[in-house]
Coordinates of C-alpha atoms and ligand atoms in Angstrom, one line a residue:
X1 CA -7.0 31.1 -83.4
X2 CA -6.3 31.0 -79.8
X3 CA -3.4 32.5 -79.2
X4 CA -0.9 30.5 -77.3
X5 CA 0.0 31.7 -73.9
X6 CA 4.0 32.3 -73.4
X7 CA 5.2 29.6 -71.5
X8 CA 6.7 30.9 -68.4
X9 CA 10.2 30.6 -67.2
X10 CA 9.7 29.6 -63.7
X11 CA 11.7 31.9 -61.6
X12 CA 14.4 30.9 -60.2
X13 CA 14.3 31.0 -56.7
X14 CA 15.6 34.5 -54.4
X15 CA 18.6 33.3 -53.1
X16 CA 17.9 34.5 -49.2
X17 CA 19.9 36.3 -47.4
X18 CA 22.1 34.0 -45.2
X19 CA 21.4 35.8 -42.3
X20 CA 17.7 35.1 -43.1
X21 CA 18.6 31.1 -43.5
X22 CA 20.0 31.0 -40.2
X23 CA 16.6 32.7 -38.5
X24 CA 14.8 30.3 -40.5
X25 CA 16.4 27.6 -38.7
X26 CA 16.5 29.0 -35.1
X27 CA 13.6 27.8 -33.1
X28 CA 10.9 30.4 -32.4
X29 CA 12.2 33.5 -30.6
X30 CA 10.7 33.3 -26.9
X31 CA 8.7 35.8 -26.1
X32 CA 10.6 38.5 -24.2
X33 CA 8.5 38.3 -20.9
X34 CA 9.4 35.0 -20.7
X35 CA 13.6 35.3 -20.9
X36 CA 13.5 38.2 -18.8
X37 CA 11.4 36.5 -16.1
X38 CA 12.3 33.1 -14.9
X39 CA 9.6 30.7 -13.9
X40 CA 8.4 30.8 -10.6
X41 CA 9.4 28.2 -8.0
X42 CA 6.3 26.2 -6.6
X43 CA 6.6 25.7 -3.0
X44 CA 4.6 22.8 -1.1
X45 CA 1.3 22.6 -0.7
X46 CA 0.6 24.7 2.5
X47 CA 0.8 22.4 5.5
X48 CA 3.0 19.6 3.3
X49 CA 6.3 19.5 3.6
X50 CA 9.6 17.8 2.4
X51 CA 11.3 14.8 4.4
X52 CA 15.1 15.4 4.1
X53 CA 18.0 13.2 4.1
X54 CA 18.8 14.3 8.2
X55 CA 15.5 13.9 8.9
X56 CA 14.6 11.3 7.8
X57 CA 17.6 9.4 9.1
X58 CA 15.5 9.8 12.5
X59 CA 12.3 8.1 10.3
X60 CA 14.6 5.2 10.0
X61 CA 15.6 4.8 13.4
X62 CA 11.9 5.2 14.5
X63 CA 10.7 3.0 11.9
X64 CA 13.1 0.2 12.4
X65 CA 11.9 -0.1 15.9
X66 CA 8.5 -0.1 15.7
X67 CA 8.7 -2.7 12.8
X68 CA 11.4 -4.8 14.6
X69 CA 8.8 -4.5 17.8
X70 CA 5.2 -5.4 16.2
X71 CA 7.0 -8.3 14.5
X72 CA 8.3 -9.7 17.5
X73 CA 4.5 -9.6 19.1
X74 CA 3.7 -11.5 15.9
X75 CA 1.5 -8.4 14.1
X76 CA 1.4 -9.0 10.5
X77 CA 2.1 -6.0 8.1
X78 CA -1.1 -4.4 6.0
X79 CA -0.8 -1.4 3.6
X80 CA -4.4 -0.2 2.5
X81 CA -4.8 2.7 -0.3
X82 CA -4.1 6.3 0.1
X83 CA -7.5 7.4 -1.7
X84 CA -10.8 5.9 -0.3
X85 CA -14.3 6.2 -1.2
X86 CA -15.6 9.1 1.1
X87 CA -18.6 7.1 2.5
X88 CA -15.9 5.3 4.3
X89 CA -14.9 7.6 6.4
X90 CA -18.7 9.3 6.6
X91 CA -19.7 5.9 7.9
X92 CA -17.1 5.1 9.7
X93 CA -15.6 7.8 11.4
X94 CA -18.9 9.7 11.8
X95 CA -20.5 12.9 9.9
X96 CA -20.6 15.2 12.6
X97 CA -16.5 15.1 13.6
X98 CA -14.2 17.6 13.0
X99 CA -12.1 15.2 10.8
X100 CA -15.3 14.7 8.5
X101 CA -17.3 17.4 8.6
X102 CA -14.0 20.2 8.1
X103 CA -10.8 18.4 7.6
X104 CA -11.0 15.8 4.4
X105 CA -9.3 16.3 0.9
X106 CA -12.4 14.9 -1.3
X107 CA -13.1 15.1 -4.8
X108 CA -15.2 13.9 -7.6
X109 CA -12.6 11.3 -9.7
X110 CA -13.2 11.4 -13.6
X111 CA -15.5 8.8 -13.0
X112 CA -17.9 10.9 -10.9
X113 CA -16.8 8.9 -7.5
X114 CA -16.4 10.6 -4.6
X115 CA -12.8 10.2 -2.6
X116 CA -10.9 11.1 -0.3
X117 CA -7.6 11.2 0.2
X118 CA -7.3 9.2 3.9
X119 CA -7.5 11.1 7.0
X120 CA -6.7 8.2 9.3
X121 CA -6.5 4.3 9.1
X122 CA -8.6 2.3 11.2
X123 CA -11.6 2.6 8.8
X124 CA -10.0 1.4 5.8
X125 CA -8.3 -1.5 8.0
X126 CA -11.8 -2.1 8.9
X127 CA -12.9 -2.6 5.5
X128 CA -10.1 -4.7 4.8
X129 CA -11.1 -7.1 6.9
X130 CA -14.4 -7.3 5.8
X131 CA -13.4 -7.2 2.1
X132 CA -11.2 -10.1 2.4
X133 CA -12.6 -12.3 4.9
X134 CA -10.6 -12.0 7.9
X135 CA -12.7 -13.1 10.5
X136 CA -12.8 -17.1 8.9
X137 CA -8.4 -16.5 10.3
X138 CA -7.6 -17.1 14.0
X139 CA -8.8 -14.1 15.7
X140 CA -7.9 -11.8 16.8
X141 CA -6.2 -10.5 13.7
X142 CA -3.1 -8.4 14.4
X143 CA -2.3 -5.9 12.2
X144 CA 0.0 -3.2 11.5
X145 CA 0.7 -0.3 9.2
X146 CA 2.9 2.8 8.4
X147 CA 1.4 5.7 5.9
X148 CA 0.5 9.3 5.0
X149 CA -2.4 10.6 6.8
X150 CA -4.4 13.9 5.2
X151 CA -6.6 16.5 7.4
X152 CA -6.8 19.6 6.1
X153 CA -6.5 21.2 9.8
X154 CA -4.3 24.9 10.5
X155 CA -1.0 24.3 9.9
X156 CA 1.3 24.8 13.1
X157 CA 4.4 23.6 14.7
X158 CA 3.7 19.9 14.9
X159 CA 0.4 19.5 13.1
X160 CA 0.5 19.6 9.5
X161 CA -1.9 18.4 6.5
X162 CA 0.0 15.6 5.6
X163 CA 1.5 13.8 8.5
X164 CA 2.5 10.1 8.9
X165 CA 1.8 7.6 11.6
X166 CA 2.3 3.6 12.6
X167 CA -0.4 2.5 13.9
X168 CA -1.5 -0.9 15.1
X169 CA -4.7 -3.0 15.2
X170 CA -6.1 -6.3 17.1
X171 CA -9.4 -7.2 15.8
X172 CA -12.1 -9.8 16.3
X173 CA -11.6 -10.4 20.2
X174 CA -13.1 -8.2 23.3
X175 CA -10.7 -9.5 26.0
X176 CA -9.6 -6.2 28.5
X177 CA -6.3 -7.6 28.0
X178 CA -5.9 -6.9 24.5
X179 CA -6.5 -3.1 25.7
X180 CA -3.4 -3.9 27.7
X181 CA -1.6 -5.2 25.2
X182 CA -1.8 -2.5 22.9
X183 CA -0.4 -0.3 25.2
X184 CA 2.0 -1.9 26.5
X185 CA 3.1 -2.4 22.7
X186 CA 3.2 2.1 22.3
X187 CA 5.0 1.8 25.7
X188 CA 7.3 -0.7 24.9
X189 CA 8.3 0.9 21.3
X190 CA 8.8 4.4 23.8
X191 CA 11.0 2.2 25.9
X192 CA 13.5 0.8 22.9
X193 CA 13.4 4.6 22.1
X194 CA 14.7 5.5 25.4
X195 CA 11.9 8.3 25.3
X196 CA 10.1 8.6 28.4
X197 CA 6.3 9.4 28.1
X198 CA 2.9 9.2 30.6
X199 CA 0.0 7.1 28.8
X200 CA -3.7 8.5 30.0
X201 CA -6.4 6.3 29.9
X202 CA -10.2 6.8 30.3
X203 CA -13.3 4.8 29.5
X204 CA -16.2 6.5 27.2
X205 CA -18.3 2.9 28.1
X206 CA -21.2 2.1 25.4
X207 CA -23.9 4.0 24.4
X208 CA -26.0 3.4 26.9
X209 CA -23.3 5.1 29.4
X210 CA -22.3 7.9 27.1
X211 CA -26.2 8.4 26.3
X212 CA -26.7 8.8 30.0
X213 CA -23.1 10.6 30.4
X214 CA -24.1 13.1 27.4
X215 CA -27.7 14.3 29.3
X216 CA -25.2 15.1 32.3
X217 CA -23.1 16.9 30.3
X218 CA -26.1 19.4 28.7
X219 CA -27.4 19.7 32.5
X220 CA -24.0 21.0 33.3
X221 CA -23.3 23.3 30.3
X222 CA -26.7 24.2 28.9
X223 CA -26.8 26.8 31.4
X224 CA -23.0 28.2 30.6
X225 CA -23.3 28.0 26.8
X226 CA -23.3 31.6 26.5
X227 CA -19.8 31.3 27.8
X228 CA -18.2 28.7 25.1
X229 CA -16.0 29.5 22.3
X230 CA -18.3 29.0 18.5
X231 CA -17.5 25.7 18.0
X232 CA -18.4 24.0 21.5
X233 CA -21.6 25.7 20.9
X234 CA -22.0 23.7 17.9
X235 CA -20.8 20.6 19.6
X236 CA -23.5 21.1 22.5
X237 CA -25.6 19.9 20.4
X238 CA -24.0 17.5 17.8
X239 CA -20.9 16.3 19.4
X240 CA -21.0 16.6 23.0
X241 CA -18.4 14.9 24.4
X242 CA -15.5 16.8 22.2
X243 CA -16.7 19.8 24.9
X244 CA -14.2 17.9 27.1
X245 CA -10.9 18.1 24.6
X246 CA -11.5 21.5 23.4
X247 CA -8.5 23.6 23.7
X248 CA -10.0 27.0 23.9
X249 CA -9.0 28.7 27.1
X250 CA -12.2 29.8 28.1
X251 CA -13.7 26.2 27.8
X252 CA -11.3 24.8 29.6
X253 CA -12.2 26.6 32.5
X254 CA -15.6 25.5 32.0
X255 CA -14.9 22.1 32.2
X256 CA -13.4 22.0 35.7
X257 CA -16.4 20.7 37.7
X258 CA -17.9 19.4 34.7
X259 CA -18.9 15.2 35.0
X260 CA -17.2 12.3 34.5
X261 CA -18.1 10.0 32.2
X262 CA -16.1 6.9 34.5
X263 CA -19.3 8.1 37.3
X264 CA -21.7 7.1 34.3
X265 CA -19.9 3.4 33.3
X266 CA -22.4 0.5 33.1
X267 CA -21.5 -2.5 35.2
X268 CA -20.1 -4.2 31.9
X269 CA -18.0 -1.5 31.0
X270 CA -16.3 -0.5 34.5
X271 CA -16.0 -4.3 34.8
X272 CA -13.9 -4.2 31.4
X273 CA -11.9 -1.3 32.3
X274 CA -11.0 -2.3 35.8
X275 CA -10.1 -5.1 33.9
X276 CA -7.2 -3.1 31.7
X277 CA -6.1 -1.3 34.7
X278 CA -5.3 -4.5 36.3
X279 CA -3.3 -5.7 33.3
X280 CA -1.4 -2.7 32.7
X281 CA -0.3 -3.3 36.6
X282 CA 0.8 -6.4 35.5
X283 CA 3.0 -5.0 32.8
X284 CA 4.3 -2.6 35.3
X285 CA 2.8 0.1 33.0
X286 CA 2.7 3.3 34.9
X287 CA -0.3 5.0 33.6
X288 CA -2.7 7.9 34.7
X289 CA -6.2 8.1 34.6
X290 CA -7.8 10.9 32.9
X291 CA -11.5 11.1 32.2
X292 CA -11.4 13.9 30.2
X293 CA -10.1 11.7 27.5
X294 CA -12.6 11.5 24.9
X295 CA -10.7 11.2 21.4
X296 CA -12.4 13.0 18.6
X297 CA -13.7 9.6 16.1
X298 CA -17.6 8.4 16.8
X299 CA -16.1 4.8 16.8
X300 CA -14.5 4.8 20.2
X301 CA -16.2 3.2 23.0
X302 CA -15.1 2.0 26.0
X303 CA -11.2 1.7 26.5
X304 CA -9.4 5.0 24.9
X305 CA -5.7 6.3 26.0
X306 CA -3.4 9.1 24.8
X307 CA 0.2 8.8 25.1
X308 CA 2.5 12.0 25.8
X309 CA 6.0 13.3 25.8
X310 CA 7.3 13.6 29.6
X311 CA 8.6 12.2 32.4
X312 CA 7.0 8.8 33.2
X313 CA 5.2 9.3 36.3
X314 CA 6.0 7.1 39.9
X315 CA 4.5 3.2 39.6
X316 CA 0.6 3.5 39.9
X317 CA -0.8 1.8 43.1
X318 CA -2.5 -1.4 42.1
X319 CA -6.2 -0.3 41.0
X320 CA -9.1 -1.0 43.2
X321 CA -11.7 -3.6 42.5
X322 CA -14.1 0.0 42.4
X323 CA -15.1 2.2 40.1
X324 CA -12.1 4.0 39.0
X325 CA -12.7 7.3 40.2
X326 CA -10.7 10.5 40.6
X327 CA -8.2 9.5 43.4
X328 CA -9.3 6.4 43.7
X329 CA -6.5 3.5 43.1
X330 CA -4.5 5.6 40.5
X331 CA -2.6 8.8 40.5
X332 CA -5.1 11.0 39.2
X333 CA -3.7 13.4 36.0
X334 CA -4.2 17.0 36.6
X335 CA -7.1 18.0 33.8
X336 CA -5.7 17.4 30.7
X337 CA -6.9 18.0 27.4
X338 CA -6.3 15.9 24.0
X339 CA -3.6 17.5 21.9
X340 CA 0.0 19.2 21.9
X341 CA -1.6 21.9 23.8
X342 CA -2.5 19.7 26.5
X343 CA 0.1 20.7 28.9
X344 CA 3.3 23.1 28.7
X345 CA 6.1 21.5 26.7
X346 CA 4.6 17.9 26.6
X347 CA 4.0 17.0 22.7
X348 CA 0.9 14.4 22.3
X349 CA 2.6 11.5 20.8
X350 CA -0.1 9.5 19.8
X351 CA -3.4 7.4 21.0
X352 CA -5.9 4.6 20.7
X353 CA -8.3 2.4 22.3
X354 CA -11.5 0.2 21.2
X355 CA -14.0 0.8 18.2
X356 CA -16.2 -2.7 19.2
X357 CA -19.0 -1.2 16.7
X358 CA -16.5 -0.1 13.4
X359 CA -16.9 -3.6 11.4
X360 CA -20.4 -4.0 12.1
X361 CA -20.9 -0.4 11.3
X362 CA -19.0 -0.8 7.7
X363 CA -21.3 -4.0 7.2
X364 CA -19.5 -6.3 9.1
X365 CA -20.4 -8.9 11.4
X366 CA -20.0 -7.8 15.0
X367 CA -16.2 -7.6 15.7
X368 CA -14.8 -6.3 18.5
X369 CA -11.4 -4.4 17.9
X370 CA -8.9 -2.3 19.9
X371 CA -5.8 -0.5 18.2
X372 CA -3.5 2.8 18.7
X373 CA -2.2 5.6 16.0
X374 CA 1.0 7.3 16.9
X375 CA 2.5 10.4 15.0
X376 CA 5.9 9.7 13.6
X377 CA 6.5 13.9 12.9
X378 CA 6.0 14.2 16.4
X379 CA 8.2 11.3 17.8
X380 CA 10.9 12.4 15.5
X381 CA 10.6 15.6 17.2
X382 CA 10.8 14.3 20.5
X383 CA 13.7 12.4 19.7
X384 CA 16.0 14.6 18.2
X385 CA 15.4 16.7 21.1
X386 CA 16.3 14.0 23.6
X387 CA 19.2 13.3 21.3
X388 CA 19.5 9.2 22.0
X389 CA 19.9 9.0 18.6
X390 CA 22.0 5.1 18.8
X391 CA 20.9 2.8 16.1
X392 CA 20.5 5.5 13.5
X393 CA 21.1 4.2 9.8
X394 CA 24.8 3.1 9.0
X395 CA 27.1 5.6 7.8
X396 CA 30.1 5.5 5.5
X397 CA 33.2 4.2 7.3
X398 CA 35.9 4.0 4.5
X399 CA 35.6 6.4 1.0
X400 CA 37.3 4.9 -2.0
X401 CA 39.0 7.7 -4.2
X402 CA 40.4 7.6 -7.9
X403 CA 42.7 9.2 -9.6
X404 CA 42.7 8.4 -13.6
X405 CA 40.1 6.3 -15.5
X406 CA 41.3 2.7 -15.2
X407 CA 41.4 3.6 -11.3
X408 CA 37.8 5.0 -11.2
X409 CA 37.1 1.6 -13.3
X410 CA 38.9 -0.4 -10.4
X411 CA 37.3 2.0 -7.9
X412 CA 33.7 1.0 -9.2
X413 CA 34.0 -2.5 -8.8
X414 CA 35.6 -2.7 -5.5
X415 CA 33.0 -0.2 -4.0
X416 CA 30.6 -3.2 -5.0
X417 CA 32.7 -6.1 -3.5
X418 CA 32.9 -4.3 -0.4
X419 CA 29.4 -2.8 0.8
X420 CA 28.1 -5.8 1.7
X421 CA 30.5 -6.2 4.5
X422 CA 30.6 -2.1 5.3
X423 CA 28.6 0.9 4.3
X424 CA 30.9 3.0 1.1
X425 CA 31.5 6.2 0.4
X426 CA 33.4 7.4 -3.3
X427 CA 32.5 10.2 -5.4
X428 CA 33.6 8.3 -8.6
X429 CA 32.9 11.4 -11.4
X430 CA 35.5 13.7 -9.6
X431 CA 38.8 13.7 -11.2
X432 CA 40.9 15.4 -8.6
X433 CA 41.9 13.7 -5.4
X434 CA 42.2 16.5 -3.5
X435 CA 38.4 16.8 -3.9
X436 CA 37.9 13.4 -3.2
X437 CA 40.0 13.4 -0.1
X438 CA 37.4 16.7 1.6
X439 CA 34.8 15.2 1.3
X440 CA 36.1 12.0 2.6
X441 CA 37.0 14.4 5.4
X442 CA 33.3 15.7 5.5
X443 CA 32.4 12.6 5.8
X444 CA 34.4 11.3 9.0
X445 CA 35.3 8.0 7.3
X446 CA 37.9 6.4 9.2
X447 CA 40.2 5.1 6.2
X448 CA 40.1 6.0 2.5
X449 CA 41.5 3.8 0.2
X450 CA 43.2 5.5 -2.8
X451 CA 43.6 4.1 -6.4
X452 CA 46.1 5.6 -8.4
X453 CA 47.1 5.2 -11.9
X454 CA 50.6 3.6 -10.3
X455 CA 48.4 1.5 -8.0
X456 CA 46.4 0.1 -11.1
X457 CA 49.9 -0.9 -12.7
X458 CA 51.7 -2.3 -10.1
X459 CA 48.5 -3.8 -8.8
X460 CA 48.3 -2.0 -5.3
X461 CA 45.9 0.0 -3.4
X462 CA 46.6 2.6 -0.9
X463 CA 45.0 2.3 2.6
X464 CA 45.2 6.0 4.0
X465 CA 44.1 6.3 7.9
X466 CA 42.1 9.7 7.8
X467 CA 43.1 10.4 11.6
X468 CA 46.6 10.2 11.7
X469 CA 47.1 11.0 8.2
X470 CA 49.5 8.3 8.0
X471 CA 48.9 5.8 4.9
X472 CA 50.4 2.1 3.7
X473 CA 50.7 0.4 0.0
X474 CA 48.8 -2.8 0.0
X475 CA 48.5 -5.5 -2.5
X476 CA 45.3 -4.7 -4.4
X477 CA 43.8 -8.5 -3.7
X478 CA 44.6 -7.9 0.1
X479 CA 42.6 -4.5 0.3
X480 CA 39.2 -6.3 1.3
X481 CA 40.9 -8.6 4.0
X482 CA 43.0 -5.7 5.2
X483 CA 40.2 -3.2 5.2
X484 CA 37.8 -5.5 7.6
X485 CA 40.7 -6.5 9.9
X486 CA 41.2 -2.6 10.4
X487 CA 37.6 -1.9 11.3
X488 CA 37.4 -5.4 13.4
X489 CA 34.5 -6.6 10.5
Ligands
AMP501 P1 -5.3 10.8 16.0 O1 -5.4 9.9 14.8 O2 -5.9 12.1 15.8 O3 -5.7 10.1 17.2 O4 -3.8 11.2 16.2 C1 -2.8 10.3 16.7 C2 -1.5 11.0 16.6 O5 -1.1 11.3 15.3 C3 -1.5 12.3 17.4 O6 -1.2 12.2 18.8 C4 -0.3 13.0 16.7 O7 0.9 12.5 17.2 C5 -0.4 12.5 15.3 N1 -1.2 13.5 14.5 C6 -2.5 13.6 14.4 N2 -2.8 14.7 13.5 C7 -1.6 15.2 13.2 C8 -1.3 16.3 12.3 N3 -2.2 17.0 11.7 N4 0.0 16.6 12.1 C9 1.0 15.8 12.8 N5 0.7 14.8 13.6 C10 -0.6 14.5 13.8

């Protein structure tokens, strides 16, 4: 007979320790590395940086300008994307530039396409218009755009890796005087800024004249290329005319006594720059030629201009119906190269001219197109140093302070009947109204008006001048009409 197995008591369960109960319930202990060391604190990405409040109230000033500016000339507003497929800019911009070959943030998405985060705008605008058709509008189409810009250049004062510009772009038209016009739009918007800059111009003509310009340039240096720095070397061969805007010191020598490309213009192409000249005399434009002015994209031809910090130079004498020479019709710059190091202290603010090839390039139809980038860093820059700073954003002129909860109620909504009519300050979680009343101080408001728990009873407000110190009891309903009459709003 089987014998039958005791049936066993089920044991009753340990009571645990209660110490033990509560380290069951405490989350995991961290690992002691990790209390002892607190976590790192990322910084930028090198060459990125932070906009800040004070800064950026300059932005806003600079911004509003240039927006209140291009809308007056009728330019209507585009925004294209920050990441672009990096044939764009390999077709447009040109394989063998700097900005292409060295200076791009490209990856392969998750999708396998290859992208780049935008190193400047004309080509997308470019593609814009192609993609939607622009040329069946009125042409020329005016366009114009803020954004980020991405070249992964060395960082120093003034050039970073992500920097922003406004640019502006008139395409589907050749006329000269739409090379007039957009500078006299970069001048104007320097004007409203009370910031006084020199604009250089230069023409790089067609092909045909830079092919001829390009041979008289390898006459001139073949024999000296021992004597350039690495990378003009390079650019003997596959970029010749950035030889002109190098900023090594050793190849600036070289280029004293090197050609001009305005000696190699086609009849077309001086006809079309002699052209701009005349139209930027009639916009009382003081400009200065410089044919050393190449700009650094494959898509320029004929007109191209840089605009820098300084003191605007006299009136140019009216230019001769000649080929624009050195000395010839126009003060002459002394050589200057592209970029901030073009000459001590001047900043370069920004620059432009014609890409008549860029559509057609990108698959377009032949479209003629003139336009001009200029670096909002580097204006902001330039104007806090010059420190004509009217027209920055609107400040707080009174500070509403609280004292008790139905007051900070109260406070709330009249903050929001008021800052319609003028710009608010309250800090409505502090409870103290000393507090309140420093950084009303900090502030420079000109009158604080002070809700009390005796002012929410008896239905009252106090109106306190912040300069004299001296204050009054107003009816609460009278506060907004009082408040306006004081600041004359
Ligand atoms: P570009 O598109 O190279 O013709 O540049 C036009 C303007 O944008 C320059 O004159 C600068 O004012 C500004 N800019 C260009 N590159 C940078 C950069 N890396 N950092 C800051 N500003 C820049």
């Amino acid at each position: 007979m089987p014998q039958k197995k005791p049936i066993k008591k089920p044991s009753k369960p340990k009571k645990a320790p209660v110490r033990a109960k509560a380290a069951a319930l405490a989350p995991p202990a961290a690992p002691l590395a990790a209390v002892s060391k607190p976590p790192e604190v990322l910084q930028p990405v090198k060459g990125m940086r932070d906009i800040l409040p004070g800064e950026e109230s300059l932005w806003y000033l600079i911004k509003k300008k240039a927006e209140e500016l291009v809308r007056a000339f009728g330019y209507g507003a585009i925004e294209t994307p920050i990441l672009e497929h990096k044939a764009l800019f390999v077709r447009g911009v040109g394989e063998t530039t700097d900005l292409v070959h060295k200076e791009m943030y490209c990856f392969k998405d998750q999708g396998g396409d290859e992208v780049c985060l935008r190193p400047e705008g004309t080509a997308a605008i470019c593609r814009a218009y192609i993609n939607h058709g622009m040329l069946n509008l009125p042409q020329p189409v005016k366009l114009w755009y803020f954004g980020p810009f991405f070249r992964r250049e060395k960082p120093q004062s003034g050039r970073y890796r992500q920097f922003h510009q406004w640019s502006v772009e008139v395409i589907g038209d050749a006329h000269p005087v739409l090379d007039a016009e957009v500078i006299s739009v970069a001048m104007a918007f320097f004007h409203e800024l009370e910031l006084p800059v020199v604009v250089e111009v230069n023409s790089i003509g067609c092909q045909q004249c830079r092919n001829a310009y390009k041979e008289e340039l390898l006459k001139f240096y073949h024999p000296k290329q021992e004597l350039l720095c690495e990378t003009c070397k390079v650019r003997l061969q596959a970029n010749r005319l950035r030889l002109l805007d190098c900023k090594e010191a050793q190849c600036e020598l070289l280029k004293e006594g090197a050609p001009q490309i305005t000696d190699f213009l086609c009849e077309a192409c001086r006809e079309h720059f002699m052209r701009v000249l005349e139209y930027l005399e009639e916009t009382s434009i003081a400009y200065t030629l410089n044919p050393y002015i190449v700009r650094g994209l494959d898509y320029y031809n004929r007109t191209v201009f840089e605009i820098f910090s300084g003191a605007e130079p006299q009136k140019a004498a009216p230019a001769q119906p000649a080929a624009p020479t050195q000395g010839e019709g126009v003060e002459m710059a002394p050589e200057q190269p592209e970029g901030e190091k073009a000459a001590a202290g001047r900043i370069a603010l920004g620059g432009g001219g014609r890409y008549d090839g860029l559509v057609e390039q990108l698959g377009g139809r032949p479209t003629p197109a003139v336009g001009f980038s200029l670096g909002l860093e580097r204006i902001a820059t330039y104007l806090k140093a010059s420190g004509k700073l009217s027209g920055m954003p609107p400040t707080a002129r009174i500070f509403i302070a609280q004292l008790g909860e139905a007051a900070r109620r109260k406070a709330l909504s009249l903050w929001h009947a008021l800052y319609r009519d003028v710009p608010v300050a309250a800090a409505l979680s502090k409870d103290g109204l000393k507090a309140q009343l420093e950084i009303a101080n900090r502030l420079a408001v000109r009158y604080a008006i002070i809700i009390g728990q005796k002012e929410v009873l008896d239905q009252t407000a106090i109106i306190r001048d912040m300069e004299a110190g001296i204050q009054e009891v107003v009816d609460y309903n009278k506060v907004i009409p009082e408040i306006k009459k004081k600041l004359g709003v």
